[in-house]
mmCIF file with all atom_site columns, C-alpha atoms in Angstrom:
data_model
loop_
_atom_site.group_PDB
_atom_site.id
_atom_site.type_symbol
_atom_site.label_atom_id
_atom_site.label_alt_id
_atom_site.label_comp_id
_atom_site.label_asym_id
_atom_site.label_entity_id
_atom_site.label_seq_id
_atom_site.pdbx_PDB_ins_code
_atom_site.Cartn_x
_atom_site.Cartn_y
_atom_site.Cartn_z
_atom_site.occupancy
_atom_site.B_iso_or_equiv
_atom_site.pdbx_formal_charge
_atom_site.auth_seq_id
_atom_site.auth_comp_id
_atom_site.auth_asym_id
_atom_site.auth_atom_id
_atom_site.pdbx_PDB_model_num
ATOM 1   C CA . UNK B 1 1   ? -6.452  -79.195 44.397 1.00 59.00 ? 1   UNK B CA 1
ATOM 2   C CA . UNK B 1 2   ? -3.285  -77.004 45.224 1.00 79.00 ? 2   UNK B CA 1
ATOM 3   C CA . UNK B 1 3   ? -2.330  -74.254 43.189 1.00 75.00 ? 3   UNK B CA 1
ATOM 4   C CA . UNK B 1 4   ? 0.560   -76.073 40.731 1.00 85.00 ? 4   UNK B CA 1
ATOM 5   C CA . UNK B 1 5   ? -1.616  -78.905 40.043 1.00 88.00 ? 5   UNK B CA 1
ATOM 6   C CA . UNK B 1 6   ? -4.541  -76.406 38.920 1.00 88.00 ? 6   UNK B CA 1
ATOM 7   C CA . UNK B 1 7   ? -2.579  -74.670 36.457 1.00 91.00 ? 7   UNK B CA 1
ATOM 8   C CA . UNK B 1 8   ? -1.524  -78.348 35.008 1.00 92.00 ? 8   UNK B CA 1
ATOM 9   C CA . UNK B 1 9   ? -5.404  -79.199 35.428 1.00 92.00 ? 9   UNK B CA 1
ATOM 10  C CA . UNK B 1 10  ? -6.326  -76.320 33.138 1.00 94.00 ? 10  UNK B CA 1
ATOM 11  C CA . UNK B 1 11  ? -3.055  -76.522 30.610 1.00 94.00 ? 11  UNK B CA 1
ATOM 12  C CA . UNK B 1 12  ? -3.814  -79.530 30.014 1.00 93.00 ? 12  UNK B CA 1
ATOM 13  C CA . UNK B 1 13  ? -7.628  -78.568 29.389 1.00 94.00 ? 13  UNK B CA 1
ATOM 14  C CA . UNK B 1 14  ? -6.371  -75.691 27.069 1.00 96.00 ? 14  UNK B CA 1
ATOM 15  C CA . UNK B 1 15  ? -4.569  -78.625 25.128 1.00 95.00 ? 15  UNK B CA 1
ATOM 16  C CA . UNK B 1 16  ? -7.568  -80.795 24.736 1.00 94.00 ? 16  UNK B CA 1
ATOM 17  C CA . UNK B 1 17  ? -9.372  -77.897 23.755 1.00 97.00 ? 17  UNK B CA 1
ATOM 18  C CA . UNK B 1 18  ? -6.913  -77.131 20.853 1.00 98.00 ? 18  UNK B CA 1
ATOM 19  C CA . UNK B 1 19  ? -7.994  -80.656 19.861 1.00 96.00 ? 19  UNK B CA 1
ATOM 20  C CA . UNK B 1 20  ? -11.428 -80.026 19.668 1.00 97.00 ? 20  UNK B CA 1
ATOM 21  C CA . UNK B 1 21  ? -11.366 -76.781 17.959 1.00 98.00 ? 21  UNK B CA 1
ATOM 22  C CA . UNK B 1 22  ? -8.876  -78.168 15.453 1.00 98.00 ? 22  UNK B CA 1
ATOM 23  C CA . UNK B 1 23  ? -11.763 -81.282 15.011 1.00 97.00 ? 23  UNK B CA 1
ATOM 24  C CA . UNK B 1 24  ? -14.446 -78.969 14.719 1.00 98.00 ? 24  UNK B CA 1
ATOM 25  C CA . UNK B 1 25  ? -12.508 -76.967 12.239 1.00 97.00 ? 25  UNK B CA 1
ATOM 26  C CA . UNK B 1 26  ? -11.949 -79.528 10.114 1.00 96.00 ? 26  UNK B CA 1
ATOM 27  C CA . UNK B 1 27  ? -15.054 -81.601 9.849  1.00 96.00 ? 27  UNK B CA 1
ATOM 28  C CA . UNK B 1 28  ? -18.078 -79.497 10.795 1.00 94.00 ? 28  UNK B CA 1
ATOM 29  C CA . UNK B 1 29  ? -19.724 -81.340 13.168 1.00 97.00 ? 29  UNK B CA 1
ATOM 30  C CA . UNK B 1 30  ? -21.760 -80.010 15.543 1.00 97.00 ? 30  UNK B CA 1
ATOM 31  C CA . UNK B 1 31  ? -19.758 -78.656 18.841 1.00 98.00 ? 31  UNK B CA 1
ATOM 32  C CA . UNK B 1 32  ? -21.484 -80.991 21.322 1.00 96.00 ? 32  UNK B CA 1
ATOM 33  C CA . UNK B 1 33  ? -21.015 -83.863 19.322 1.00 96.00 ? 33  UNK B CA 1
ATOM 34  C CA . UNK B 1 34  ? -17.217 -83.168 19.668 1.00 96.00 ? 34  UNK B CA 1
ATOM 35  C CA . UNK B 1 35  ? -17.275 -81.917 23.295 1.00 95.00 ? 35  UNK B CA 1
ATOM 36  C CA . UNK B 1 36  ? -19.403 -85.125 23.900 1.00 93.00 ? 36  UNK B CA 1
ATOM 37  C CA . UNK B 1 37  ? -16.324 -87.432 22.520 1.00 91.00 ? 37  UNK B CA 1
ATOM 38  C CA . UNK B 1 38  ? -13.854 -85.500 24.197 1.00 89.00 ? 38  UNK B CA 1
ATOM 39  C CA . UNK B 1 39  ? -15.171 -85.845 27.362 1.00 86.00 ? 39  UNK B CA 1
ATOM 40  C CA . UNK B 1 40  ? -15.941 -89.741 26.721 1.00 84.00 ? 40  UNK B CA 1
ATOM 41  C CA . UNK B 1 41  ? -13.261 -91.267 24.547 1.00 67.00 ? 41  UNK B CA 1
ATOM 42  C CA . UNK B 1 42  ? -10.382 -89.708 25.568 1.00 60.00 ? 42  UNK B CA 1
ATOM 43  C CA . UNK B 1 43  ? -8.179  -90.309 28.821 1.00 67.00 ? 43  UNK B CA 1
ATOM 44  C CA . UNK B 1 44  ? -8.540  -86.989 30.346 1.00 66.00 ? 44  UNK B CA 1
ATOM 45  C CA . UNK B 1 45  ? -6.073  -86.980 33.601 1.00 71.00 ? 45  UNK B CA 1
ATOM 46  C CA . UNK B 1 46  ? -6.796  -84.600 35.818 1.00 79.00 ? 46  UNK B CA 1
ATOM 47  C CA . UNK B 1 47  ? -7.646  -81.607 33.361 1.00 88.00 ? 47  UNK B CA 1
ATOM 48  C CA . UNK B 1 48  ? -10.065 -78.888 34.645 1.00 91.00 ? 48  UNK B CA 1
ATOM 49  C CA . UNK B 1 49  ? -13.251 -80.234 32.898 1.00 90.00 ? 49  UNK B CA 1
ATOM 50  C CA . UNK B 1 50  ? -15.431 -77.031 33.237 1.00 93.00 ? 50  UNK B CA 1
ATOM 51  C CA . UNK B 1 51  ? -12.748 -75.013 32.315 1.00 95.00 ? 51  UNK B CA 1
ATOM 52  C CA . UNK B 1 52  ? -12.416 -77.520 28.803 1.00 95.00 ? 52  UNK B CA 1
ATOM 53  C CA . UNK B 1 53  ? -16.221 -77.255 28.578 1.00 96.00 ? 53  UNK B CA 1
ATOM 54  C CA . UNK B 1 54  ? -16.925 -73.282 28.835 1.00 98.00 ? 54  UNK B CA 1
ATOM 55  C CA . UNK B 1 55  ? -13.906 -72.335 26.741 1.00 98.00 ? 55  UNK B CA 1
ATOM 56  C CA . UNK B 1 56  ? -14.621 -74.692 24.488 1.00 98.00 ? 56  UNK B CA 1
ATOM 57  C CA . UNK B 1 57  ? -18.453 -73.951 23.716 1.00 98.00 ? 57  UNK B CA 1
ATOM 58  C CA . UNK B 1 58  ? -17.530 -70.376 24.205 1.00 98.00 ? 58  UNK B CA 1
ATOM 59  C CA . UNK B 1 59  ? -15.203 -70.612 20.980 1.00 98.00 ? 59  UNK B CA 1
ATOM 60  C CA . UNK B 1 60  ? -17.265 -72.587 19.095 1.00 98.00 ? 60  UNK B CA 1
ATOM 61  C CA . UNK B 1 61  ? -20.351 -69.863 19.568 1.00 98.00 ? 61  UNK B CA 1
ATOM 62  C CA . UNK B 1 62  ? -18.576 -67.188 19.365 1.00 97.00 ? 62  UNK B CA 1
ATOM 63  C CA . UNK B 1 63  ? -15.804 -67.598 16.140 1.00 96.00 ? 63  UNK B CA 1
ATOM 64  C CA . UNK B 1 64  ? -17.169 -65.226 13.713 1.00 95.00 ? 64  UNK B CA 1
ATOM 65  C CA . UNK B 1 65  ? -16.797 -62.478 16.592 1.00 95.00 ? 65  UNK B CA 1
ATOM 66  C CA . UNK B 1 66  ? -13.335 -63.730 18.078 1.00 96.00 ? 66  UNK B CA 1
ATOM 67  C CA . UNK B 1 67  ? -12.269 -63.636 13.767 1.00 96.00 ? 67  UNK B CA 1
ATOM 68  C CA . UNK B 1 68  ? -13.062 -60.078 13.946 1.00 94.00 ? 68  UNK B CA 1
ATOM 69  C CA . UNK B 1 69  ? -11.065 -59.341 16.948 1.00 94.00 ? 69  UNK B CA 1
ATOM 70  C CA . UNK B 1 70  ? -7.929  -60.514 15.504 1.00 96.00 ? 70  UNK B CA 1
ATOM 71  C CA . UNK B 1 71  ? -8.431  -60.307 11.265 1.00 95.00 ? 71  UNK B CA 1
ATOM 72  C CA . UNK B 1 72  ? -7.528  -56.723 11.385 1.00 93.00 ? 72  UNK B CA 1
ATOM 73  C CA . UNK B 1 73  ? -3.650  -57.926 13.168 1.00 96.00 ? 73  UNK B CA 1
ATOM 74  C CA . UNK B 1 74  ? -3.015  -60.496 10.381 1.00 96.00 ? 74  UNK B CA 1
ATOM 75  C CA . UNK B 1 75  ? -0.725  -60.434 7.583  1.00 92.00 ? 75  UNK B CA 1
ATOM 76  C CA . UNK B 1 76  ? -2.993  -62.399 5.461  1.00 90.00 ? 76  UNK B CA 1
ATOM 77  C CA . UNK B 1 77  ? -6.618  -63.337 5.426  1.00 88.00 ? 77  UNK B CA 1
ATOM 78  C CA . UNK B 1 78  ? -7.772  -65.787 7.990  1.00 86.00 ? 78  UNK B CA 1
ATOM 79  C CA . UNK B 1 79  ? -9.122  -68.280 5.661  1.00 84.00 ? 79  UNK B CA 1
ATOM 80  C CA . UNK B 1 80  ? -5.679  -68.862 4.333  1.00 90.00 ? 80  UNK B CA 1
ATOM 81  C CA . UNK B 1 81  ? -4.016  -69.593 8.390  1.00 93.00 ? 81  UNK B CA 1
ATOM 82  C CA . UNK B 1 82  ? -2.926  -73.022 9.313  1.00 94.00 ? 82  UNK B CA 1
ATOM 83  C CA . UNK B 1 83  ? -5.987  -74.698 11.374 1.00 96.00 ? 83  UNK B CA 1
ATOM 84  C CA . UNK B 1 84  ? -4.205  -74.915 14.125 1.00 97.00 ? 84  UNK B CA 1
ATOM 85  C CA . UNK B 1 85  ? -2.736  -70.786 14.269 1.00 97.00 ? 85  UNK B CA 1
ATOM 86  C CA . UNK B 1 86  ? -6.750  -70.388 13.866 1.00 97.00 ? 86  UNK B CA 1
ATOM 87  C CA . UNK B 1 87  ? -7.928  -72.744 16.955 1.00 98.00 ? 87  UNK B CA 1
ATOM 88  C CA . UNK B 1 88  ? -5.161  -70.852 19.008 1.00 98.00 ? 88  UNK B CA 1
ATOM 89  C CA . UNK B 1 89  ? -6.171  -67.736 17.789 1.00 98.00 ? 89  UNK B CA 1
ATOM 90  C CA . UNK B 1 90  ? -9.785  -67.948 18.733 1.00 98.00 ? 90  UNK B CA 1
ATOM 91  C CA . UNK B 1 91  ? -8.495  -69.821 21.988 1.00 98.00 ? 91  UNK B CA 1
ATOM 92  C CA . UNK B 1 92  ? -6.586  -67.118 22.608 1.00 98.00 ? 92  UNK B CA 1
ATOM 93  C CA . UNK B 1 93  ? -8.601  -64.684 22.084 1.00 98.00 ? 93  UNK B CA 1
ATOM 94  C CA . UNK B 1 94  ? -11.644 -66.610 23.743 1.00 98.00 ? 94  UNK B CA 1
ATOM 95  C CA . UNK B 1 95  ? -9.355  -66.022 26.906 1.00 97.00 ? 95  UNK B CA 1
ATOM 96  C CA . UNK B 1 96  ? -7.929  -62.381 26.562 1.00 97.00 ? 96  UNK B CA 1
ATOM 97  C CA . UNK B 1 97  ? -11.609 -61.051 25.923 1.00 96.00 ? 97  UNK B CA 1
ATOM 98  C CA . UNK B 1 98  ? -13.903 -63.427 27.998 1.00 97.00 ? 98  UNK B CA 1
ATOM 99  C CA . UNK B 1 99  ? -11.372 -64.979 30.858 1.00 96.00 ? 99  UNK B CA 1
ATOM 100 C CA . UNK B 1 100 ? -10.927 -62.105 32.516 1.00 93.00 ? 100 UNK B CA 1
ATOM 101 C CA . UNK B 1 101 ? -9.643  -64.490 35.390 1.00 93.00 ? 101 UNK B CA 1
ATOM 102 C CA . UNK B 1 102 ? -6.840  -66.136 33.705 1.00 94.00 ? 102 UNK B CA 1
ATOM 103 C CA . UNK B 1 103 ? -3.576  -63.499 33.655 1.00 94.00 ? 103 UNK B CA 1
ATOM 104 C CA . UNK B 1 104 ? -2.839  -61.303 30.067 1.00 94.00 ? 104 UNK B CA 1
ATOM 105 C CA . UNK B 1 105 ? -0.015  -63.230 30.203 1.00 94.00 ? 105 UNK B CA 1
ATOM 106 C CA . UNK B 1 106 ? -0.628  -66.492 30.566 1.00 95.00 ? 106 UNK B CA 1
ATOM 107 C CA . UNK B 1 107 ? -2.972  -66.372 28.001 1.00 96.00 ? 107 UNK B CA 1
ATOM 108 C CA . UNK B 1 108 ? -0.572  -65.319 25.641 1.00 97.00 ? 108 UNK B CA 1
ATOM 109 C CA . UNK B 1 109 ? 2.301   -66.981 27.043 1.00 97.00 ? 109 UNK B CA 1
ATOM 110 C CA . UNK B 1 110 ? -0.103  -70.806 26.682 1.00 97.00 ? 110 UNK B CA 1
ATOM 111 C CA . UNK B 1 111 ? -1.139  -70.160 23.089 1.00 98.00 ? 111 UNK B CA 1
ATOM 112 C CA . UNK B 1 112 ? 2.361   -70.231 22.354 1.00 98.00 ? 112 UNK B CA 1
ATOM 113 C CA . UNK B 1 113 ? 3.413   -72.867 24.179 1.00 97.00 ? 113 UNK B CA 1
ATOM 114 C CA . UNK B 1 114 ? 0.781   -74.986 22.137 1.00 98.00 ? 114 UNK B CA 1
ATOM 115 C CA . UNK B 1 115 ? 2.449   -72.833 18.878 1.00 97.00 ? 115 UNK B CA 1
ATOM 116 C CA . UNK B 1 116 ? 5.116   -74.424 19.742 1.00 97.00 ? 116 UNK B CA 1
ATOM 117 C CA . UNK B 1 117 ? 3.976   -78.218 20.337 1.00 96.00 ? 117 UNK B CA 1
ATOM 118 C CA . UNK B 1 118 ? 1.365   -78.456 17.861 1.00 96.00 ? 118 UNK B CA 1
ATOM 119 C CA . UNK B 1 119 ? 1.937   -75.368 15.100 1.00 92.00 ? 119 UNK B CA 1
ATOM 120 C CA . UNK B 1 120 ? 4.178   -74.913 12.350 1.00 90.00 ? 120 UNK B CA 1
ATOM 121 C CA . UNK B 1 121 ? 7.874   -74.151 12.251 1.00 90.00 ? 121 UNK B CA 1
ATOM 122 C CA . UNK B 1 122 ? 7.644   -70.132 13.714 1.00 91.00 ? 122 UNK B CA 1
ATOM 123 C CA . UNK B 1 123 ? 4.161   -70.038 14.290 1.00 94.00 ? 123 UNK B CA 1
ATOM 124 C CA . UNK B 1 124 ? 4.391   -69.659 17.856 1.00 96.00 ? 124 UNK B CA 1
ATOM 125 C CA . UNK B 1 125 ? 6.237   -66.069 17.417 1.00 96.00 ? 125 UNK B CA 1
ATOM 126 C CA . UNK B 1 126 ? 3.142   -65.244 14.560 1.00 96.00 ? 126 UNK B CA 1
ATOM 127 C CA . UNK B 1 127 ? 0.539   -66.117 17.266 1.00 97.00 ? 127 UNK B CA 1
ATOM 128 C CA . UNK B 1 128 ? 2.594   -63.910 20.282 1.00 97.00 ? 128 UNK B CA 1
ATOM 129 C CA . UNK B 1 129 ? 1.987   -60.936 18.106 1.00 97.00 ? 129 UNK B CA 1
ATOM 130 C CA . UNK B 1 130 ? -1.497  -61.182 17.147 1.00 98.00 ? 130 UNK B CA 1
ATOM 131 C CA . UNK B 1 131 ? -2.475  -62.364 20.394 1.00 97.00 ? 131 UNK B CA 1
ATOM 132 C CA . UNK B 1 132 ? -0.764  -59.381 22.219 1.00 96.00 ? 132 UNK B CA 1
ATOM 133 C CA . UNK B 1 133 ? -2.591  -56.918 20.013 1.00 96.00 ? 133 UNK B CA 1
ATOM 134 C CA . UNK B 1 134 ? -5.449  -58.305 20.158 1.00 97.00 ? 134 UNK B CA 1
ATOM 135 C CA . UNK B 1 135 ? -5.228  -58.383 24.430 1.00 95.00 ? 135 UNK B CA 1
ATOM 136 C CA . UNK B 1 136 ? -4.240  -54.396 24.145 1.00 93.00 ? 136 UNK B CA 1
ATOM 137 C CA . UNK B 1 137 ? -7.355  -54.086 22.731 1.00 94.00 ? 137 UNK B CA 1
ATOM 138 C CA . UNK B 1 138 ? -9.190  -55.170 25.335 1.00 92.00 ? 138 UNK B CA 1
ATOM 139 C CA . UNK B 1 139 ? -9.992  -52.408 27.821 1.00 89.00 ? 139 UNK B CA 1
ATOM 140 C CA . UNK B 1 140 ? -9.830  -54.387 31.029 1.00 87.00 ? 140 UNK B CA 1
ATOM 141 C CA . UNK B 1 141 ? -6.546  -55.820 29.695 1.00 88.00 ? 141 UNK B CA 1
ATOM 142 C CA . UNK B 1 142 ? -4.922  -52.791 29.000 1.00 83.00 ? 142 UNK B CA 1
ATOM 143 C CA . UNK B 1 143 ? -5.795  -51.549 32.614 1.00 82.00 ? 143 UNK B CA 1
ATOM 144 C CA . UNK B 1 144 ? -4.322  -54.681 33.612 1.00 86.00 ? 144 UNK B CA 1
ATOM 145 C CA . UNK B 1 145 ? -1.255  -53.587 31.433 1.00 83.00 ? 145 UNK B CA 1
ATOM 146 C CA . UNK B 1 146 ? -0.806  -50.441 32.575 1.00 82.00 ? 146 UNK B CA 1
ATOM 147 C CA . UNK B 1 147 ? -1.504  -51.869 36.381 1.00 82.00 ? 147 UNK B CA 1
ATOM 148 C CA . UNK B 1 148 ? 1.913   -54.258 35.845 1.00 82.00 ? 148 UNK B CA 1
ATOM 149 C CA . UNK B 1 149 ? 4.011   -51.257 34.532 1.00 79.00 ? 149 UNK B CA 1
ATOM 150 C CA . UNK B 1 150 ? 3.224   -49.369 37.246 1.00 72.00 ? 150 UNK B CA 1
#
């Protein structure tokens, strides 16, 4: 698979994993029930299937943690965010803090694109924010940081 269609491969992954964790949100059920129907009922292209499978289980076990490493950046308490600011939020921060291969950036930079598909009116400028503050508090990211600015 050559470079461009990768990065397509693994948006579109990120997407269907916004779908998930907005499913999982909403009605409870158990993680690999949902991973289960994603990966049978829907018409998955050419997404990067281990890529949908890690970051998705990796949310789903680790929520209450990625919460913490973004309540203290919100305006208002978490339990009161739009379901989908709080799947990309955990997505997000899933990536930043675990996904070490994937660019600062362009996790930041896909969060918002799906802000901006799937979220409310300015939500995608609301997730930016955290989502950079929560990334600066990464160590490895900030090296990364301070690696890009020279």
């Amino acid at each position: 698979m050559r470079l461009g269609e990768a990065k397509r491969a693994r948006a579109r992954a990120r997407r269907r994993v916004l779908q998930a964790l907005y499913q999982w949100q909403l009605t409870g059920h158990e993680p690999v029930a949902i991973e289960r129907q994603f990966l049978g009922d829907h018409r998955l292209g050419r997404m990067d299937l281990e890529f949908f499978s890690e970051v998705f289980r990796g949310v789903t076990a680790q929520a209450e943690t990625l919460d913490q490493a973004f309540d203290a950046y919100l305006d208002r308490p978490a339990r009161t965010l739009d379901p989908v600011e709080l799947a990309l939020l955990r997505l997000g921060s899933y990536e930043l803090r675990e996904r070490l291969d994937v660019p600062y950036r362009v996790c930041i930079d896909q969060a918002v694109e799906l802000a901006k598909s799937f979220g409310a009116e300015q939500s995608h400028r609301y997730i930016n924010g955290v989502l950079d503050r929560v990334g600066q508090a990464v160590p490895l990211r900030r090296a990364e940081l301070d690696a890009q600015r020279g």
